[in-house]
C-alpha cells in the first residue's frame, strides 16, 4: 500500500519524506488555510520535496470553473493531481480532465455508490473519508472493503485507485492495508504513532546500557 501524507505543512512533509515512508501528498482547503501562506508557494515547496502525486483541490463548484482551475494547476508539474468534489458538476469535470490526460482525485466520498460513479467518470483516485463516517456512527472501513471488492472485479475495467482518507489512528492504516486499498493518506501525527512501540524503546535503552559494560 502506498502512503501519502495528508497535510500542507512543509516541516511535516520534509520530515516524513526524510524518513523514506511517503509516496505522495494530499492537501485540502482546510489544511492549506492552517498554514497562513499563499497556496502556490506552498505547492511549489511540496513539489520540490516530494517526487510523487500531490493532490490540490479546486474551489469552483461548476464544471467549467473546475476545469479552468485544474488546467492552470496542472501546468505546475506532472505530479499534480486535481482534487474534485463528488458532485455531478465535479464528475463532469473529471470526464473532461481525464480526456485531457490530467489526473484527478474525487474527494468527499462517503458511499460506495459515489465511488462507483467516480470510477465510471474516469477518476484517477477516489478519496473515501472514513474517519468522518466513524464520527457519525457509521463503519467507515466497511465502504473500503466494498470498494476494493468492486474495483478489483476485472470485468468492470475500473482503473481508479482508492485513497483511504480522513485517517484518524494507526488501526485505520492496518485495516486499509489488510483490505488491499491502494493508498492511505495519513496525517503526520498518525505516521508518528505508527513508529511507536514501548518494547522498542525499552529494548533500545537496555542495549545501550549493556553496551557500556562491554570491555574495550
Ligand atoms: O484530506 C481529506 C481528509 O483526509 C480529511 O480528513 O480528518 O478532516 O476528516 P479529516
Coordinates of N, CA, C and O and ligand atoms in Angstrom, one line a residue, residues 6-7 26-28 30-31 34 57 83 107-108 127-132 135 164-168 185-187, ligand 1:
X6 N -1.2 13.5 4.6 CA -2.3 14.4 4.4 C -2.1 15.7 5.2 O -2.5 15.8 6.4
X7 N -1.4 16.6 4.6 CA -1.0 17.9 5.2 C -0.5 18.8 4.2 O -0.1 18.5 3.1
X26 N -1.4 14.7 0.0 CA -2.7 15.2 -0.3 C -3.0 16.5 0.6 O -2.6 16.5 1.7
X27 N -3.6 17.5 0.0 CA -4.0 18.7 0.7 C -5.5 18.9 0.5 O -6.1 18.2 -0.3
X28 N -6.0 19.8 1.3 CA -7.4 20.3 1.0 C -7.4 21.7 1.5 O -6.5 22.2 2.1
X30 N -8.9 23.3 3.9 CA -8.8 23.4 5.3 C -7.3 23.3 5.7 O -6.8 24.2 6.5
X31 N -6.6 22.3 5.2 CA -5.2 22.1 5.6 C -4.3 23.3 5.1 O -3.4 23.7 5.8
X34 N -4.6 26.5 7.2 CA -3.9 26.4 8.5 C -2.5 27.0 8.4 O -1.8 27.3 9.4
X57 N -6.7 21.0 -4.4 CA -8.2 21.0 -4.6 C -8.7 22.2 -5.3 O -8.2 23.3 -5.0
X83 N -7.9 17.6 -7.1 CA -9.0 17.1 -6.3 C -10.3 17.8 -6.6 O -10.4 19.0 -6.6
X107 N -13.0 13.7 -4.3 CA -12.9 13.9 -2.8 C -14.3 14.0 -2.2 O -15.3 14.2 -3.0
X108 N -14.4 13.9 -0.9 CA -15.7 14.0 -0.2 C -16.6 12.8 -0.6 O -17.8 13.0 -0.8
X127 N -11.3 9.4 -3.0 CA -11.0 9.5 -1.6 C -12.2 9.4 -0.7 O -12.9 10.4 -0.4
X128 N -12.4 8.2 -0.2 CA -13.4 8.0 0.8 C -12.9 8.4 2.2 O -11.8 8.1 2.6
X129 N -13.8 9.2 2.9 CA -13.4 9.8 4.2 C -13.9 8.9 5.3 O -15.0 9.1 5.9
X130 N -13.1 8.0 5.8 CA -13.6 7.0 6.7 C -13.7 7.6 8.2 O -14.7 7.2 8.8
X131 N -12.8 8.4 8.6 CA -12.9 9.0 10.0 C -14.2 9.8 10.2 O -14.9 9.7 11.2
X132 N -14.6 10.5 9.1 CA -15.8 11.3 9.3 C -17.0 10.4 9.3 O -18.1 10.8 9.9
X135 N -17.2 9.1 12.8 CA -17.6 10.2 13.7 C -19.2 10.2 13.8 O -19.7 10.6 14.8
X164 N -7.6 5.9 1.0 CA -8.3 5.9 2.2 C -7.9 7.2 2.9 O -6.8 7.5 3.2
X165 N -8.9 8.1 3.1 CA -8.7 9.4 3.7 C -9.5 9.6 5.0 O -10.3 8.8 5.4
X166 N -9.2 10.8 5.6 CA -9.8 11.0 7.0 C -9.3 9.9 7.9 O -10.2 9.4 8.7
X167 N -8.1 9.6 7.8 CA -7.5 8.5 8.7 C -7.2 9.1 10.1 O -6.6 10.2 10.2
X168 N -7.7 8.5 11.1 CA -7.6 9.1 12.5 C -6.6 8.4 13.4 O -6.2 8.9 14.4
X185 N -3.9 8.0 2.9 CA -3.3 9.3 3.2 C -3.5 9.6 4.6 O -4.6 9.6 5.2
X186 N -2.3 9.9 5.3 CA -2.3 9.8 6.7 C -1.7 11.1 7.3 O -0.7 11.6 6.8
X187 N -2.4 11.7 8.3 CA -1.8 12.9 9.0 C -0.5 12.6 9.6 O -0.2 11.4 10.0
Ligands
LIG1 O1 -7.8 15.4 3.1 C1 -9.0 14.8 3.3 C2 -9.2 14.1 4.6 O2 -8.2 13.3 4.9 C3 -9.7 15.0 5.7 O3 -9.6 14.4 7.0 O4 -9.6 14.5 9.4 O5 -10.5 16.4 8.1 O6 -11.7 14.3 8.3 P1 -10.4 14.9 8.2

